[in-house]
mmCIF file of C-alpha atoms in Angstrom:
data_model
loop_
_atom_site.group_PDB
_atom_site.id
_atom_site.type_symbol
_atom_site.label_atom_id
_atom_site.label_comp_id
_atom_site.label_asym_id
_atom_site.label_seq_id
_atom_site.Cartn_x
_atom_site.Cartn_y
_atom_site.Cartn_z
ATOM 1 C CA UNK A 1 4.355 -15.696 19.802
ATOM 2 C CA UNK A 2 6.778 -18.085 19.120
ATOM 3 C CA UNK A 3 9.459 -15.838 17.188
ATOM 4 C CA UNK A 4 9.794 -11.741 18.407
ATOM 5 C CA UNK A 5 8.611 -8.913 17.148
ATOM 6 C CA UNK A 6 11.202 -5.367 17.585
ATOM 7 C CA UNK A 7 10.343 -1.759 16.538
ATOM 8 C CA UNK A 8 12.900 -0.161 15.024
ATOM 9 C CA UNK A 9 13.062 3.699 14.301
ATOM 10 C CA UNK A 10 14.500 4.856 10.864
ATOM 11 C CA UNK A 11 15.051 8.594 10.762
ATOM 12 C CA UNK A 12 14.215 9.090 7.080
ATOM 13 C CA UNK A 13 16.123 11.394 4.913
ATOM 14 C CA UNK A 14 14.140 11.435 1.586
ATOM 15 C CA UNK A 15 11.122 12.119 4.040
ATOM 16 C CA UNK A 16 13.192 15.567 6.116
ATOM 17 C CA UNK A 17 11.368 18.291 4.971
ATOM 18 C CA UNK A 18 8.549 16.896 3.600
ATOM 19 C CA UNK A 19 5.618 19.403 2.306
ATOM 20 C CA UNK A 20 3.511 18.294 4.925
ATOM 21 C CA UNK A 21 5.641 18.505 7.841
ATOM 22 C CA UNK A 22 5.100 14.913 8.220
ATOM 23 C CA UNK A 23 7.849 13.523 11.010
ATOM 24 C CA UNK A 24 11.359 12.020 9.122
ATOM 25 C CA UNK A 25 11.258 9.290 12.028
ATOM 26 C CA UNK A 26 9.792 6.091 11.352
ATOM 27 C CA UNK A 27 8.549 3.670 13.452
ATOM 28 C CA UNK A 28 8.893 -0.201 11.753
ATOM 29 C CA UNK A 29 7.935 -3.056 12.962
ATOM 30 C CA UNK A 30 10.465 -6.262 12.366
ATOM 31 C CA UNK A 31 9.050 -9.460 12.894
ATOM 32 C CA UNK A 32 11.459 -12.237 13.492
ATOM 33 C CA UNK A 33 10.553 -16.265 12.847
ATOM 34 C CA UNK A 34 11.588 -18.695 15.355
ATOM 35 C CA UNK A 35 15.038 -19.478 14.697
ATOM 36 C CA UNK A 36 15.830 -15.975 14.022
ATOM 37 C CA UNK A 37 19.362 -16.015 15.810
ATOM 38 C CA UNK A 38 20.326 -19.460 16.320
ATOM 39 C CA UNK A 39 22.319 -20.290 12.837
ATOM 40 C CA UNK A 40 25.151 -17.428 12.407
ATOM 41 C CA UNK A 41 25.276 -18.417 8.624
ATOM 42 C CA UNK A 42 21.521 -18.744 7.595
ATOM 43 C CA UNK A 43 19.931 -15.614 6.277
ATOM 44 C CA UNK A 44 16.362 -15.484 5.713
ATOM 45 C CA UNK A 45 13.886 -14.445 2.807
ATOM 46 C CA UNK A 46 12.208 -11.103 3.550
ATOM 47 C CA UNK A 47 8.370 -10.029 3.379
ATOM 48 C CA UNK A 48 7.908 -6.472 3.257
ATOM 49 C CA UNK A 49 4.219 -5.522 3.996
ATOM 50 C CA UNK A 50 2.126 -2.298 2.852
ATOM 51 C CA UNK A 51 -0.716 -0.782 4.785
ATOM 52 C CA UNK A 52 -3.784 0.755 3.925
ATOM 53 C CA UNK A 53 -4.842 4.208 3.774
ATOM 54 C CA UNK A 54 -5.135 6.020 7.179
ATOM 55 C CA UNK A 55 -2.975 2.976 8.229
ATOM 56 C CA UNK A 56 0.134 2.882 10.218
ATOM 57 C CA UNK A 57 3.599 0.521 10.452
ATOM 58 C CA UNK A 58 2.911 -0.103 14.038
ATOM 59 C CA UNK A 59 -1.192 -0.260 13.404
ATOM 60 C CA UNK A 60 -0.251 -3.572 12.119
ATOM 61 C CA UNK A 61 0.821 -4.780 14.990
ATOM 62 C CA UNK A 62 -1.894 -3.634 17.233
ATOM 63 C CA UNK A 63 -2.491 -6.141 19.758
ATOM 64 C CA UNK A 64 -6.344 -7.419 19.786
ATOM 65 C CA UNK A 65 -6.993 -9.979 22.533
ATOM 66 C CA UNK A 66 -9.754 -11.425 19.890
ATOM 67 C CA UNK A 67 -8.091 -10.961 16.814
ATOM 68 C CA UNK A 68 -4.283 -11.868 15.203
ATOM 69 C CA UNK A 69 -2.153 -9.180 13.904
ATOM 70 C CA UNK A 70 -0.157 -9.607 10.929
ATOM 71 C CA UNK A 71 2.701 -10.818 12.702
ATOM 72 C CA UNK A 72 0.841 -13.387 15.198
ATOM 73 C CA UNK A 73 -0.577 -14.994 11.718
ATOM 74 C CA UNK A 74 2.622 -15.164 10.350
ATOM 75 C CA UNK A 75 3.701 -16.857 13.010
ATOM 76 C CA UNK A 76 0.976 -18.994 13.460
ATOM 77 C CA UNK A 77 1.294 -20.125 9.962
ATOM 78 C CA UNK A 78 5.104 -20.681 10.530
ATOM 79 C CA UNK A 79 4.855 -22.995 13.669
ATOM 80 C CA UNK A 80 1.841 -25.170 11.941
ATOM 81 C CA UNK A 81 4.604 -25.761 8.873
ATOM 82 C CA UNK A 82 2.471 -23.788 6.738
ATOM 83 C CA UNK A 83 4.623 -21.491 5.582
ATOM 84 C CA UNK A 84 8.642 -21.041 5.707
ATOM 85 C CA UNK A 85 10.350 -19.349 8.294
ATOM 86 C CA UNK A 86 10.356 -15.241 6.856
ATOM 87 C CA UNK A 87 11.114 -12.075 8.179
ATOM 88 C CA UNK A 88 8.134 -9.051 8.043
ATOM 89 C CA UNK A 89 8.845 -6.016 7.822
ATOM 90 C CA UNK A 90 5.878 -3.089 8.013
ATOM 91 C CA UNK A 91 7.097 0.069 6.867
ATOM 92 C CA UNK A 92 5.023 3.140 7.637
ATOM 93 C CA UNK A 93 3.885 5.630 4.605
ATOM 94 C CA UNK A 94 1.294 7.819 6.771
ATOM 95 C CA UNK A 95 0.635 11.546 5.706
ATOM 96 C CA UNK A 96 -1.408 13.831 7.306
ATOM 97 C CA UNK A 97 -3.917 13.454 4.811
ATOM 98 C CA UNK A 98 -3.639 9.791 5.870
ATOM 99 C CA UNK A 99 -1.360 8.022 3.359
ATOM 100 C CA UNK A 100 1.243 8.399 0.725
ATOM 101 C CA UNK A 101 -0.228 5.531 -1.703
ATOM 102 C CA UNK A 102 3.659 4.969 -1.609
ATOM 103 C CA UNK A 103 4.299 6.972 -4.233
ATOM 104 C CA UNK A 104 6.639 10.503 -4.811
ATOM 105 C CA UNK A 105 5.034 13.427 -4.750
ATOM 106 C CA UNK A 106 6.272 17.332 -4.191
ATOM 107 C CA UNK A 107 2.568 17.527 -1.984
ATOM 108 C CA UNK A 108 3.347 14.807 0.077
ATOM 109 C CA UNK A 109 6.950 13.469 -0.135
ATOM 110 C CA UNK A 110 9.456 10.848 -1.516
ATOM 111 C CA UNK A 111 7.603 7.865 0.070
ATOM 112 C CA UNK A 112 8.450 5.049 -3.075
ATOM 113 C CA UNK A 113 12.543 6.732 -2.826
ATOM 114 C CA UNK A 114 12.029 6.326 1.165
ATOM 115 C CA UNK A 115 10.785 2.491 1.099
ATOM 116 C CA UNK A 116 13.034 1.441 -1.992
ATOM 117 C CA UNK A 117 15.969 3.320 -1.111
ATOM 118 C CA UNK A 118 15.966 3.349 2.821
ATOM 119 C CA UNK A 119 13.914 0.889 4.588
ATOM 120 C CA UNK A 120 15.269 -1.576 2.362
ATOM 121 C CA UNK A 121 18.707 -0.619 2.319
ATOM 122 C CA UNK A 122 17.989 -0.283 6.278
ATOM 123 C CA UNK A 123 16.853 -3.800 6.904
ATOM 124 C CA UNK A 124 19.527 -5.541 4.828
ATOM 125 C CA UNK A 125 22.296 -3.950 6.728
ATOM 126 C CA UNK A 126 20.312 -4.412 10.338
ATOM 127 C CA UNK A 127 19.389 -8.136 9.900
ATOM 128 C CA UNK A 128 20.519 -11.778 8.114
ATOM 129 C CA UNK A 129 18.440 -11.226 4.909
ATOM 130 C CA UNK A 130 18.354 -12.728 1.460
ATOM 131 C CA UNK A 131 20.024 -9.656 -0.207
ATOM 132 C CA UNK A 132 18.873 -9.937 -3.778
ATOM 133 C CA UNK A 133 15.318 -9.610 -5.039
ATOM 134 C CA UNK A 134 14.767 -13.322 -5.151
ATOM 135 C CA UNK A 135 14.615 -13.298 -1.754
ATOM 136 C CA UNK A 136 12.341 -10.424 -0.989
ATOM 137 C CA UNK A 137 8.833 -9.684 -1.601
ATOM 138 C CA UNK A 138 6.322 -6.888 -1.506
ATOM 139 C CA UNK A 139 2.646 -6.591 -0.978
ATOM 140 C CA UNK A 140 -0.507 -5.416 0.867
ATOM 141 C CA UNK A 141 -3.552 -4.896 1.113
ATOM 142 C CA UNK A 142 -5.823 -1.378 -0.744
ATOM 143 C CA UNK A 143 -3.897 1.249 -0.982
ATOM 144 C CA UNK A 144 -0.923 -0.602 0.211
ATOM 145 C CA UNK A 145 -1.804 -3.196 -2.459
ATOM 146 C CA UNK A 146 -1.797 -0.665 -5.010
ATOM 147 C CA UNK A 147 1.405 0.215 -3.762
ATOM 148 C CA UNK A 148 3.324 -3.071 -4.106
ATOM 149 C CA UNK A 149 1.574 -3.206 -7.766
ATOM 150 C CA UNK A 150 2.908 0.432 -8.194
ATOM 151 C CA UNK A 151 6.848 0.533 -6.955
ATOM 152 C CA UNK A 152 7.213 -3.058 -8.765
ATOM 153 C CA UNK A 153 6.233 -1.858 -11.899
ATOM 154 C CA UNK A 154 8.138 1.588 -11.296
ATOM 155 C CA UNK A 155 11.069 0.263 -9.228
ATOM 156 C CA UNK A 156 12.452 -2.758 -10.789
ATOM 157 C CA UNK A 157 15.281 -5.044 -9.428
ATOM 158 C CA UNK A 158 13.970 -4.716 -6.131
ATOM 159 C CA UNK A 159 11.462 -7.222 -5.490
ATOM 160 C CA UNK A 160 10.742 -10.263 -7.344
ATOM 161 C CA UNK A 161 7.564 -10.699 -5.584
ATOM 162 C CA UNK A 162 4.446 -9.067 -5.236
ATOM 163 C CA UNK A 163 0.819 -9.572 -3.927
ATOM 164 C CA UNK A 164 -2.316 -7.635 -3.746
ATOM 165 C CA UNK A 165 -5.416 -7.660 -1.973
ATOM 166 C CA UNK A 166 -7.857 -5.620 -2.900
ATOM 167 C CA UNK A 167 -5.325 -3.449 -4.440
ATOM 168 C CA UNK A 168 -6.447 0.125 -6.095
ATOM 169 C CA UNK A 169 -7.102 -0.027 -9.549
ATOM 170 C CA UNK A 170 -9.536 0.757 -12.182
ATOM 171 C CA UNK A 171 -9.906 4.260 -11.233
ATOM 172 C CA UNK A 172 -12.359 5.336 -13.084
ATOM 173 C CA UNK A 173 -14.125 2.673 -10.874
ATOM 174 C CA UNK A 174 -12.777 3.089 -7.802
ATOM 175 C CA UNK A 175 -12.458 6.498 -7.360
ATOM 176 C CA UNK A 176 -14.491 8.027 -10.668
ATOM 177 C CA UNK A 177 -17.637 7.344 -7.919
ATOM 178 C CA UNK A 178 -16.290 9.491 -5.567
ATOM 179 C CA UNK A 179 -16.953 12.179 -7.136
ATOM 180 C CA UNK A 180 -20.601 12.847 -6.150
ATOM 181 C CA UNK A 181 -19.905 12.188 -2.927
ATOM 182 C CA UNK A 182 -16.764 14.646 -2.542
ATOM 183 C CA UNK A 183 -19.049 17.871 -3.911
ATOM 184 C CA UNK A 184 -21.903 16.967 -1.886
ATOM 185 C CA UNK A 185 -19.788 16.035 1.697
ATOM 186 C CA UNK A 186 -17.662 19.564 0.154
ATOM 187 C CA UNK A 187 -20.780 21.176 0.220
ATOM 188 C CA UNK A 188 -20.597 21.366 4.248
ATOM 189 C CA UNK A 189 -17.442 23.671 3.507
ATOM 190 C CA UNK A 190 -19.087 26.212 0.714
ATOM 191 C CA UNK A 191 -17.756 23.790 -1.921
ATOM 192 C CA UNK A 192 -14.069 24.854 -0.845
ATOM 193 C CA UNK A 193 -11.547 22.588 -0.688
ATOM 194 C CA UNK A 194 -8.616 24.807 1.188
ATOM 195 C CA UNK A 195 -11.651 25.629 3.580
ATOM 196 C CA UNK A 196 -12.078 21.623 4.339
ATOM 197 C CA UNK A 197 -8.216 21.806 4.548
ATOM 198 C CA UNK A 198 -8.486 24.328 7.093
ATOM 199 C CA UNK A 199 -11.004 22.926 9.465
ATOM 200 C CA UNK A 200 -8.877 19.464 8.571
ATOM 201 C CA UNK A 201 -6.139 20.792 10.361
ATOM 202 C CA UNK A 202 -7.448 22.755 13.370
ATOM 203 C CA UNK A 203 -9.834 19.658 13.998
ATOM 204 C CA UNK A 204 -8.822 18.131 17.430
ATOM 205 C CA UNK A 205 -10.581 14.736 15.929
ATOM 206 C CA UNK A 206 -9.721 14.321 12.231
ATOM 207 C CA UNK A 207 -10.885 11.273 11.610
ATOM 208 C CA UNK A 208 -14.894 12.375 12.589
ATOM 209 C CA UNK A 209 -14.526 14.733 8.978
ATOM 210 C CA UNK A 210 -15.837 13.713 5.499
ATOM 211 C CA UNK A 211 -13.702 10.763 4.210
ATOM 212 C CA UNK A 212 -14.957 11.205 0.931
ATOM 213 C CA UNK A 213 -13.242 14.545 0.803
ATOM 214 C CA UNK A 214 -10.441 13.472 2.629
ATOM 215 C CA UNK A 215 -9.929 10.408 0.115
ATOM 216 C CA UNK A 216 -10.617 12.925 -2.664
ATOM 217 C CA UNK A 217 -8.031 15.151 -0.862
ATOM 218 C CA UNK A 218 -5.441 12.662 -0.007
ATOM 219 C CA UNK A 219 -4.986 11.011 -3.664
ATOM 220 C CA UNK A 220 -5.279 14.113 -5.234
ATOM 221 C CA UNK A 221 -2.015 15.059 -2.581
ATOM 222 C CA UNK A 222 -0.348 12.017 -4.348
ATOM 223 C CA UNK A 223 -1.620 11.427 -8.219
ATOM 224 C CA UNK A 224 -1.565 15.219 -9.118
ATOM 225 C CA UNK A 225 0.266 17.547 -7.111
ATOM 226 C CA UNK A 226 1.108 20.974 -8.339
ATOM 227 C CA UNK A 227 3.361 23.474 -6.700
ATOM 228 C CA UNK A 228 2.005 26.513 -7.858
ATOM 229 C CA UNK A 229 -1.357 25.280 -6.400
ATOM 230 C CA UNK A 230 -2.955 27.005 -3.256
ATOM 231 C CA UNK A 231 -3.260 23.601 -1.972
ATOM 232 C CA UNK A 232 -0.100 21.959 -3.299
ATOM 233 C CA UNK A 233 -2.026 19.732 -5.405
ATOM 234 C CA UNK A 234 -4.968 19.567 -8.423
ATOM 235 C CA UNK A 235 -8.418 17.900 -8.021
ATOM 236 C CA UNK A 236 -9.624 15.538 -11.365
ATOM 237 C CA UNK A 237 -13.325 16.628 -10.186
ATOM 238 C CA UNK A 238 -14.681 20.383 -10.150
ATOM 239 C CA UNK A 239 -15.767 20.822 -6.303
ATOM 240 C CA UNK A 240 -19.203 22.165 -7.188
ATOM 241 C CA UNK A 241 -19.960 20.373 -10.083
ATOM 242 C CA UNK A 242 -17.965 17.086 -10.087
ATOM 243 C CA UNK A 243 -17.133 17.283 -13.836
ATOM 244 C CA UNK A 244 -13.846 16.170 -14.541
ATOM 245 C CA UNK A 245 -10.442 17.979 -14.941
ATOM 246 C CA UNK A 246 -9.880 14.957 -18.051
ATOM 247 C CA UNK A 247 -5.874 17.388 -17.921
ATOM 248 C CA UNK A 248 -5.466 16.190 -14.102
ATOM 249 C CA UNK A 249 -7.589 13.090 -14.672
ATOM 250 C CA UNK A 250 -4.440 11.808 -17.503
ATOM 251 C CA UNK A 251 -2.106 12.225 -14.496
ATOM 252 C CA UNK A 252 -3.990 9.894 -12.564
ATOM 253 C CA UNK A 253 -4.469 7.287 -14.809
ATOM 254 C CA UNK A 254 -0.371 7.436 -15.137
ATOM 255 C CA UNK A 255 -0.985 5.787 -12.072
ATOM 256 C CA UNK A 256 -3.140 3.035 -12.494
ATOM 257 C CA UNK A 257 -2.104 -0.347 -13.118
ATOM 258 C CA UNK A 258 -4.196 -1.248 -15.806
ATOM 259 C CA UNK A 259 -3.527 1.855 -17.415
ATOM 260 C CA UNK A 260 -0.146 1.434 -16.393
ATOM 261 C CA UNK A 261 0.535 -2.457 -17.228
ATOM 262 C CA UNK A 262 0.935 -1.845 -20.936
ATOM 263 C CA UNK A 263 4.037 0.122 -21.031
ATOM 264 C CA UNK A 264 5.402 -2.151 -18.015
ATOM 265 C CA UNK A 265 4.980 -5.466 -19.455
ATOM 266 C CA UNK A 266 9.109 -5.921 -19.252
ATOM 267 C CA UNK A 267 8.810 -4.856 -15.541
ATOM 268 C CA UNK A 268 6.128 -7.313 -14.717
ATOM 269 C CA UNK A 269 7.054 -10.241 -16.674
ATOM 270 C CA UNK A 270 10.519 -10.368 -14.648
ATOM 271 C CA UNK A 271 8.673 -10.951 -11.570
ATOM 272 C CA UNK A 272 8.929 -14.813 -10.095
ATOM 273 C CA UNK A 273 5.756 -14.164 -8.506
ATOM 274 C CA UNK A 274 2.405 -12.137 -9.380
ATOM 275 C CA UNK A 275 -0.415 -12.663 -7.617
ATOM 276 C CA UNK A 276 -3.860 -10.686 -6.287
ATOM 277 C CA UNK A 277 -7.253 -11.577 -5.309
ATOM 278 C CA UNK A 278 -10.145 -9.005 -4.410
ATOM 279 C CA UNK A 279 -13.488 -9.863 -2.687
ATOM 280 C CA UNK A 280 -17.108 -10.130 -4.979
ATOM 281 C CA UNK A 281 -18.817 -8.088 -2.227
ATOM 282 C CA UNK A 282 -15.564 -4.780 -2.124
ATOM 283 C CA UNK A 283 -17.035 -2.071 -1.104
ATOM 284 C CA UNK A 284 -15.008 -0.264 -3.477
ATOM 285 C CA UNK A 285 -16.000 -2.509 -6.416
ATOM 286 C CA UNK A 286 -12.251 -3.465 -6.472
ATOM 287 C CA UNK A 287 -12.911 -6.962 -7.728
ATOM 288 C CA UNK A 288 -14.141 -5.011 -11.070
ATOM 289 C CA UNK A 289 -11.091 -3.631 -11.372
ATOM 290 C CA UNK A 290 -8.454 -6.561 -10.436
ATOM 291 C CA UNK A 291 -10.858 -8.144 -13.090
ATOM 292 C CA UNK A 292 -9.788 -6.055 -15.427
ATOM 293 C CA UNK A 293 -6.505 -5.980 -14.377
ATOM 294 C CA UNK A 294 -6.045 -9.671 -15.036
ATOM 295 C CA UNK A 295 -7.968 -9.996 -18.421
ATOM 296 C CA UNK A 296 -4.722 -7.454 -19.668
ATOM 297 C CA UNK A 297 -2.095 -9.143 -17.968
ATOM 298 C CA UNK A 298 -3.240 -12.218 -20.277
ATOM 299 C CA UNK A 299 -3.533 -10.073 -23.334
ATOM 300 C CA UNK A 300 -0.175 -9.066 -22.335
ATOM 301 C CA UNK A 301 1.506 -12.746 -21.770
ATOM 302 C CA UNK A 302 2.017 -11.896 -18.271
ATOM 303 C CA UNK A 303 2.376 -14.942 -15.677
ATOM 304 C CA UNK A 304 -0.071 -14.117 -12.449
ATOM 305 C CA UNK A 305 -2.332 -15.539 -10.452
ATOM 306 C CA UNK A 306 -5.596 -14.102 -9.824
ATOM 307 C CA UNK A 307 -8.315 -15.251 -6.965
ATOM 308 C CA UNK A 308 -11.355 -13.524 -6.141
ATOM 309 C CA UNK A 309 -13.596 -14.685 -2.439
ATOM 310 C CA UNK A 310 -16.343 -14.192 -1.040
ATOM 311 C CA UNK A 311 -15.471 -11.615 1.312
ATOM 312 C CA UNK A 312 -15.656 -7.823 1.474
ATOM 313 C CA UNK A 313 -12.753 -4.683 1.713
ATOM 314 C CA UNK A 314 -12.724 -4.716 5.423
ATOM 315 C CA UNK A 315 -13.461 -8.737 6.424
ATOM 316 C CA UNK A 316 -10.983 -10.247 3.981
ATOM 317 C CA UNK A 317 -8.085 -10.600 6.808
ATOM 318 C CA UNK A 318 -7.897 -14.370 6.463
ATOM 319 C CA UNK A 319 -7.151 -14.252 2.811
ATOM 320 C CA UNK A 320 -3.735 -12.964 4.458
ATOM 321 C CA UNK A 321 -3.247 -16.643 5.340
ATOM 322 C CA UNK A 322 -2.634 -17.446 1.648
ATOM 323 C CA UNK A 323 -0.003 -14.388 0.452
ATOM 324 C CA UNK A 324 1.968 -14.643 3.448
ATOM 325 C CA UNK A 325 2.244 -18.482 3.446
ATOM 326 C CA UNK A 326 2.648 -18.623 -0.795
ATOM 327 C CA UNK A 327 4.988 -15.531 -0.667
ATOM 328 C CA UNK A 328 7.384 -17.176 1.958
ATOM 329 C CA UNK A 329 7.546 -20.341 0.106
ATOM 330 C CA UNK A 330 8.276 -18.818 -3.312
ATOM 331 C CA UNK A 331 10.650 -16.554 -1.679
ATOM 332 C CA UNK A 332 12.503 -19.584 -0.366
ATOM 333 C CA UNK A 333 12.412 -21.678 -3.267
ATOM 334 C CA UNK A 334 13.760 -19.344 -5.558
ATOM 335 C CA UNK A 335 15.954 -17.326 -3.257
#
């Protein structure tokens, strides 16, 4: 690697006492470009990068002798003159249920307040960044995706840039299927949820449990929590039948960007850059929905750029090639 990559640890104060007893420490990765250093008075644009669900900041940056990370691509891109010389920075938003979808929530925690408010804050004050929103831009890929889409449309003035692959949208779509699975995998557990969430947490290998409970589990942690629940949180689907909760369902679709986009359109339209792609073979049918998703944002006047490949959910890591290298050079040439 021609530029460096640090981990810095951000002990999180939105996140201290979270519901989940989730730690307050965070561990970030920081990648910096080549001449990171050598210019006192340059400062550089900034590219903040999402993960997935059951995805980690430092997962990221997992080395694979056979494969490039995020931040050897971006700095393979970088050294070939493909792209402009950016800083990365991965924040982490992992739960125990396996992800925040970067949003608030009294189940999970303040994990849009912790990224908006604190990791940016953080890295501004750490490093020589381009400290206005011109110069910094957000995106990812799933549920990360769905999170840049999310906190720019929520949290304006932050970022004027934003990408998505494969980005969660269109729930009826995405996670309306779900539902069969979750009350049949449930079934295992006497169609009981807080007995899943029992055996969940006294499991020594978590990740060998139904994931279409989990999922069911996790979003539900983050699109409809509830307090005065046994659980924290509401399900949309009833765990033996699967019909929907259409009450808890509404609270969802608050959520989802093409549910969402209408009463947004000021939010998006100030972006400099918009821009998603999905794959025609997603797994999740997620190119239906980004579909969808950009057939409104024309309705609604709104400049993007949408791109849809060949590829499916979990082979699409080239298309990373494009956002990092188009999201650097916007960042630049407007910042």
């Amino acid at each position: 690697m021609n530029g460096r990559l640090q981990l810095e640890t951000l002990s999180s104060l939105v996140l201290k006492g979270n519901p989940l007893g989730d730690p307050r420490r965070r561990e970030i990765p920081v990648y910096l470009p080549p001449s990171y250093g050598t210019v006192k008075t340059r400062r550089y644009p900034v590219l903040y990068y999402l993960h997935g669900f059951t995805g980690t900041g430092r997962g990221v940056v997992n080395h694979n002798p056979w494969k490039e990370n995020l931040a050897e691509r971006l700095d393979r891109l970088i050294v070939a003159g493909k792209a402009p010389e950016a800083i990365l920075v991965m924040p982490d938003g992992f739960t125990f249920y396996g992800g925040s979808q970067w949003v608030n929530s009294t189940a999970t925690g303040r994990y849009e307040d912790h990224l908006v408010d604190e990791v940016v804050a953080f890295i501004d004050d750490k490093y020589a960044t381009v400290r206005a929103p011109e110069g910094r831009a957000l995106f990812g890929k799933s549920s990360g995706g769905f999170g840049a889409l999310s906190v720019v449309m929520r949290r304006p003035g932050v970022f004027a840039h934003a990408a998505s692959h494969s980005g969660d949208m269109a729930f009826d779509l995405c996670y309306g299927a779900d539902a069969p699975k979750f009350v049949t995998e449930l079934g295992r557990w006497n169609d009981s949820p807080e007995k899943f969430v029992a055996a969940f947490r006294a499991s020594r290998d978590r990740g060998s449990l139904d994931h279409a409970v989990l999922n069911m589990v996790a979003m539900a942690s983050c699109y409809s929590p509830n307090a005065k629940s046994k659980l924290g949180f509401d399900l949309p689907f009833a765990p033996r039948t699967g019909e929907r909760d259409e009450a808890v369902w509404r609270r969802w679709l608050a959520f989802d960007p093409v549910a969402a986009a209408p009463a947004r359109v000021k939010e998006l339209k100030a972006l400099k850059t918009l821009w998603f792609d999905a794959g025609r073979r997603d797994e999740f049918h997620l190119h239906i929905g980004a579909r969808r998703f950009s057939a409104l944002l024309k309705k609604l006047r709104v400049p993007h750029a949408y791109e849809e490949h060949e590829l499916g959910h979990f082979d699409m890591h080239e298309r990373y090639d494009r956002s990092l290298a188009l999201l650097a050079a916007r960042c630049r040439r407007v910042g």
